[in-house]
Amino acid sequence: MATIQLTASLPPLPSDWSAEKDFKPISSLSAPTNRTIEPLGPHFLAHARRKRHHRTFSEDERIQAAVTAKKTEDEDPGEISEPEDPMLLQREAKDWKTQDHYAIMGLSKYRWRATEDQIKKAHRKKVLRHHPDKKAASGKEEGDQFFKCIQRATEILMDPVKRRQFDSVDEAAEVEPPNKKDVQKKASNFYKLWGAVIEAESRFSKKQPVPQLGTEKSTREEVEGFYNFWYNFDSWRTFEYLDEDVPDDSASRDQIRHMEKKNNNARKKRKVEDTARLRKLIDDVMAQDERIKKFRQESSKQKNAKKFEREAAEKAAKEEAQRKKEEEERAAKEKEANEKAAKEEGKKAKEAAKNAAKKNKRVIRGAVKDGNYFADGEASPQQIDGALNDVDALILKLDNEEIAALTATLQGKTGNAEIKAVFVEEVKRMVEGGKLAEGEMKTLGA
């Protein structure tokens, strides 16, 4: 870095300035106070420690560094206390992309749950243990490969973007789906074993908090909400961490574009495969979920109950319709029988009326004979034919009731004049009623 030096000086005092006339004191000094001063602070303690143990500056710094390292190693034993795998210590720094960064830092049990503070503590502990200078000072021959692995792990885990890329493909954080036989051994195994799988998959959700599997006491709304969420799961999971390295600057532009296109296609393919994997996983959960079976049975019962009610209502409606139909048919039959009976009665009445009319007509024709065919002396054939023809024509103009009335009127009449008078009166009535024309009855003219 370039260093820039600037030279500046204060402006000179006016030539006529003097302390006696221009200096104005604000207040007077307070009286002195005697106080006892005792040495303290980290620097005095370090000085006292060196004097007491007769150490030089370098010896004291080396011993204090060892004490600090030991203290750092011993602090928070419950958080960062994983034993180091000898195979990890033999890793090559160039293979950083295949290394387990959480295992390198001793955070395997935390993984994606590890906080930034835990990562910092783990880094400090690892550096104090594996720094090349510390190893050399202790007389141990160890290369700096593992130390470089530590630095790379810290770099990735402390960067939110790079850490998310690594967490996206961290196979060690995945929880394998349980075996169906293990789930069936005990009812609670389903929620315990599958719950761990769901919790592990929850870390990829863009929407938080994520509905968990729940228990056998979960309500239907909670269970349906869980499956609706997971069947529409919106994952942030990406696969950039698995990209093949893009060639360095010595590569051509076409090579770089080809590699970028290849990596993009690989990411999309892995994304589709991961979506299908998650969908199948949720299908397996639902297939083994006894709550779904219970809810389906309840729905089936309700559906069947509604079906039975509907069938009962339909049956009642059919029975009612059948009853109405039978009543209508019975009423129709009764009506038909009544009409038939009435028709028979009418027919009989008509026959009786017809017979009575025939009888009355014979009586009327007989009355003409009894009235001497309306002649004063012995009736000639012409008078007989004329009288009979007029009476027949009169009978044709009369209905049965009028014929019956005329017959009743003729009852008891024996004299020629009386019988003729009855016919003449009837003809007159017919003429007045418009049923006969004036003079139409030649032998019965008034």
Tab-separated table of C-alpha atoms in Angstrom, residues 198-397:
chain	number	residue	atom	x	y	z
A	198	ILE	CA	-38.929	-34.944	7.875
A	199	GLU	CA	-36.885	-32.753	10.230
A	200	ALA	CA	-33.764	-33.326	8.126
A	201	GLU	CA	-35.610	-32.454	4.924
A	202	SER	CA	-37.097	-29.328	6.543
A	203	ARG	CA	-33.784	-27.502	6.276
A	204	PHE	CA	-34.308	-27.083	2.521
A	205	SER	CA	-37.648	-25.267	2.795
A	206	LYS	CA	-37.895	-21.627	1.738
A	207	LYS	CA	-40.948	-21.255	3.958
A	208	GLN	CA	-40.377	-21.430	7.679
A	209	PRO	CA	-41.495	-22.787	10.067
A	210	VAL	CA	-42.074	-26.151	8.431
A	211	PRO	CA	-44.989	-28.373	9.584
A	212	GLN	CA	-43.676	-31.509	11.233
A	213	LEU	CA	-45.120	-35.025	11.187
A	214	GLY	CA	-46.893	-34.643	14.526
A	215	THR	CA	-48.306	-37.463	16.626
A	216	GLU	CA	-51.236	-39.849	16.645
A	217	LYS	CA	-53.230	-37.107	18.435
A	218	SER	CA	-52.817	-34.599	15.601
A	219	THR	CA	-56.082	-33.250	14.232
A	220	ARG	CA	-57.266	-33.875	10.714
A	221	GLU	CA	-56.610	-30.236	9.811
A	222	GLU	CA	-53.016	-30.508	11.044
A	223	VAL	CA	-52.381	-33.730	9.136
A	224	GLU	CA	-53.916	-32.375	5.937
A	225	GLY	CA	-51.919	-29.158	6.366
A	226	PHE	CA	-48.725	-31.212	6.744
A	227	TYR	CA	-49.265	-33.163	3.513
A	228	ASN	CA	-50.455	-30.111	1.583
A	229	PHE	CA	-47.270	-28.291	2.592
A	230	TRP	CA	-44.950	-31.150	1.682
A	231	TYR	CA	-46.667	-31.979	-1.606
A	232	ASN	CA	-46.152	-28.300	-2.559
A	233	PHE	CA	-42.679	-28.112	-1.011
A	234	ASP	CA	-40.674	-25.091	-2.165
A	235	SER	CA	-37.019	-26.069	-1.838
A	236	TRP	CA	-34.020	-23.744	-1.931
A	237	ARG	CA	-31.720	-26.710	-2.466
A	238	THR	CA	-29.157	-26.108	-5.199
A	239	PHE	CA	-26.298	-28.186	-6.519
A	240	GLU	CA	-23.606	-25.623	-7.427
A	241	TYR	CA	-21.222	-27.305	-5.017
A	242	LEU	CA	-21.083	-30.350	-7.302
A	243	ASP	CA	-20.225	-28.294	-10.397
A	244	GLU	CA	-17.173	-29.297	-12.323
A	245	ASP	CA	-14.441	-26.696	-12.097
A	246	VAL	CA	-14.505	-24.154	-14.901
A	247	PRO	CA	-11.167	-24.058	-16.742
A	248	ASP	CA	-8.750	-21.317	-15.764
A	249	ASP	CA	-7.976	-18.215	-17.772
A	250	SER	CA	-5.847	-20.205	-20.202
A	251	ALA	CA	-8.986	-21.935	-21.543
A	252	SER	CA	-10.893	-20.551	-24.473
A	253	ARG	CA	-14.199	-18.785	-24.118
A	254	ASP	CA	-15.975	-21.669	-25.871
A	255	GLN	CA	-14.578	-24.149	-23.338
A	256	ILE	CA	-15.755	-21.992	-20.451
A	257	ARG	CA	-19.242	-21.623	-21.938
A	258	HIS	CA	-19.425	-25.350	-22.610
A	259	MET	CA	-18.518	-26.158	-19.007
A	260	GLU	CA	-21.012	-23.622	-17.632
A	261	LYS	CA	-23.771	-25.069	-19.824
A	262	LYS	CA	-22.857	-28.569	-18.716
A	263	ASN	CA	-22.990	-27.550	-15.053
A	264	ASN	CA	-26.362	-25.810	-15.495
A	265	ASN	CA	-27.854	-28.898	-17.131
A	266	ALA	CA	-26.474	-31.089	-14.350
A	267	ARG	CA	-28.038	-28.811	-11.709
A	268	LYS	CA	-31.456	-28.939	-13.398
A	269	LYS	CA	-31.285	-32.707	-13.670
A	270	ARG	CA	-30.359	-33.084	-10.000
A	271	LYS	CA	-33.163	-30.660	-9.064
A	272	VAL	CA	-35.743	-32.740	-10.945
A	273	GLU	CA	-34.429	-35.953	-9.394
A	274	ASP	CA	-34.507	-34.411	-5.917
A	275	THR	CA	-38.115	-33.252	-6.398
A	276	ALA	CA	-39.125	-36.758	-7.515
A	277	ARG	CA	-37.243	-38.255	-4.547
A	278	LEU	CA	-39.033	-35.988	-2.076
A	279	ARG	CA	-42.424	-36.711	-3.660
A	280	LYS	CA	-41.842	-40.461	-3.377
A	281	LEU	CA	-40.700	-40.016	0.223
A	282	ILE	CA	-43.945	-38.210	1.141
A	283	ASP	CA	-45.924	-40.892	-0.725
A	284	ASP	CA	-44.234	-43.534	1.452
A	285	VAL	CA	-45.012	-41.548	4.602
A	286	MET	CA	-48.679	-41.249	3.662
A	287	ALA	CA	-48.897	-44.938	2.754
A	288	GLN	CA	-47.737	-45.885	6.265
A	289	ASP	CA	-49.643	-43.167	8.133
A	290	GLU	CA	-52.373	-44.800	10.215
A	291	ARG	CA	-54.005	-41.414	10.717
A	292	ILE	CA	-54.795	-41.212	7.014
A	293	LYS	CA	-56.404	-44.654	7.169
A	294	LYS	CA	-58.420	-43.587	10.203
A	295	PHE	CA	-59.554	-40.369	8.533
A	296	ARG	CA	-60.513	-42.292	5.393
A	297	GLN	CA	-62.527	-44.756	7.457
A	298	GLU	CA	-64.305	-41.890	9.198
A	299	SER	CA	-64.973	-40.234	5.866
A	300	SER	CA	-66.214	-43.547	4.509
A	301	LYS	CA	-68.545	-43.949	7.479
A	302	GLN	CA	-69.869	-40.435	7.032
A	303	LYS	CA	-70.210	-40.995	3.314
A	304	ASN	CA	-71.983	-44.310	3.888
A	305	ALA	CA	-74.234	-42.705	6.499
A	306	LYS	CA	-75.148	-39.988	4.023
A	307	LYS	CA	-75.590	-42.654	1.378
A	308	PHE	CA	-77.880	-44.655	3.673
A	309	GLU	CA	-79.845	-41.515	4.507
A	310	ARG	CA	-80.110	-40.662	0.829
A	311	GLU	CA	-81.144	-44.223	-0.049
A	312	ALA	CA	-83.665	-44.245	2.792
A	313	ALA	CA	-85.059	-40.935	1.595
A	314	GLU	CA	-85.187	-42.226	-1.977
A	315	LYS	CA	-86.865	-45.444	-0.790
A	316	ALA	CA	-89.412	-43.462	1.222
A	317	ALA	CA	-90.027	-41.214	-1.780
A	318	LYS	CA	-90.463	-44.254	-4.027
A	319	GLU	CA	-92.821	-45.875	-1.535
A	320	GLU	CA	-94.787	-42.652	-1.271
A	321	ALA	CA	-94.906	-42.375	-5.054
A	322	GLN	CA	-95.949	-46.030	-5.301
A	323	ARG	CA	-98.626	-45.466	-2.671
A	324	LYS	CA	-99.922	-42.410	-4.539
A	325	LYS	CA	-99.814	-44.336	-7.783
A	326	GLU	CA	-101.750	-47.215	-6.259
A	327	GLU	CA	-104.267	-44.788	-4.784
A	328	GLU	CA	-104.634	-43.083	-8.146
A	329	GLU	CA	-105.001	-46.433	-9.858
A	330	ARG	CA	-107.558	-47.511	-7.260
A	331	ALA	CA	-109.399	-44.212	-7.631
A	332	ALA	CA	-109.236	-44.550	-11.413
A	333	LYS	CA	-110.593	-48.081	-11.197
A	334	GLU	CA	-113.329	-46.942	-8.849
A	335	LYS	CA	-114.126	-44.079	-11.157
A	336	GLU	CA	-114.110	-46.398	-14.133
A	337	ALA	CA	-116.337	-48.835	-12.270
A	338	ASN	CA	-118.660	-46.027	-11.260
A	339	GLU	CA	-118.725	-44.677	-14.787
A	340	LYS	CA	-119.319	-48.162	-16.093
A	341	ALA	CA	-122.094	-48.671	-13.573
A	342	ALA	CA	-123.519	-45.274	-14.424
A	343	LYS	CA	-123.203	-46.118	-18.065
A	344	GLU	CA	-124.986	-49.389	-17.471
A	345	GLU	CA	-127.632	-47.564	-15.486
A	346	GLY	CA	-127.897	-44.968	-18.217
A	347	LYS	CA	-128.050	-47.679	-20.787
A	348	LYS	CA	-130.761	-49.415	-18.806
A	349	ALA	CA	-132.524	-46.097	-18.335
A	350	LYS	CA	-132.239	-45.422	-22.056
A	351	GLU	CA	-133.543	-48.855	-22.797
A	352	ALA	CA	-136.345	-48.293	-20.304
A	353	ALA	CA	-137.006	-44.853	-21.766
A	354	LYS	CA	-136.832	-46.326	-25.239
A	355	ASN	CA	-139.241	-49.067	-24.268
A	356	ALA	CA	-141.451	-46.565	-22.502
A	357	ALA	CA	-141.289	-44.322	-25.584
A	358	LYS	CA	-142.262	-47.262	-27.764
A	359	LYS	CA	-145.096	-48.037	-25.424
A	360	ASN	CA	-146.139	-44.390	-25.287
A	361	LYS	CA	-145.953	-44.158	-29.061
A	362	ARG	CA	-148.231	-47.206	-29.294
A	363	VAL	CA	-150.573	-45.522	-26.811
A	364	ILE	CA	-150.553	-42.308	-28.892
A	365	ARG	CA	-151.135	-44.230	-32.123
A	366	GLY	CA	-153.834	-46.228	-30.319
A	367	ALA	CA	-155.408	-42.960	-29.167
A	368	VAL	CA	-155.687	-41.898	-32.829
A	369	LYS	CA	-157.594	-45.069	-33.533
A	370	ASP	CA	-159.683	-44.530	-30.444
A	371	GLY	CA	-160.408	-40.968	-31.660
A	372	ASN	CA	-161.738	-42.385	-34.984
A	373	TYR	CA	-158.762	-40.877	-36.805
A	374	PHE	CA	-160.127	-37.428	-36.036
A	375	ALA	CA	-163.150	-38.004	-38.362
A	376	ASP	CA	-166.723	-37.123	-37.455
A	377	GLY	CA	-168.271	-40.178	-39.055
A	378	GLU	CA	-166.760	-43.316	-40.415
A	379	ALA	CA	-163.203	-42.530	-41.401
A	380	SER	CA	-162.231	-42.987	-44.985
A	381	PRO	CA	-158.878	-44.553	-45.914
A	382	GLN	CA	-157.563	-41.142	-46.837
A	383	GLN	CA	-158.555	-39.776	-43.418
A	384	ILE	CA	-156.962	-42.771	-41.707
A	385	ASP	CA	-153.663	-42.358	-43.640
A	386	GLY	CA	-153.699	-38.587	-43.078
A	387	ALA	CA	-154.322	-38.935	-39.335
A	388	LEU	CA	-151.667	-41.638	-38.872
A	389	ASN	CA	-149.144	-39.708	-40.983
A	390	ASP	CA	-149.712	-36.505	-38.976
A	391	VAL	CA	-149.434	-38.390	-35.676
A	392	ASP	CA	-146.211	-40.121	-36.842
A	393	ALA	CA	-144.788	-36.781	-37.944
A	394	LEU	CA	-145.795	-35.299	-34.586
A	395	ILE	CA	-144.131	-38.187	-32.707
A	396	LEU	CA	-140.884	-37.613	-34.662
A	397	LYS	CA	-140.883	-33.974	-33.490
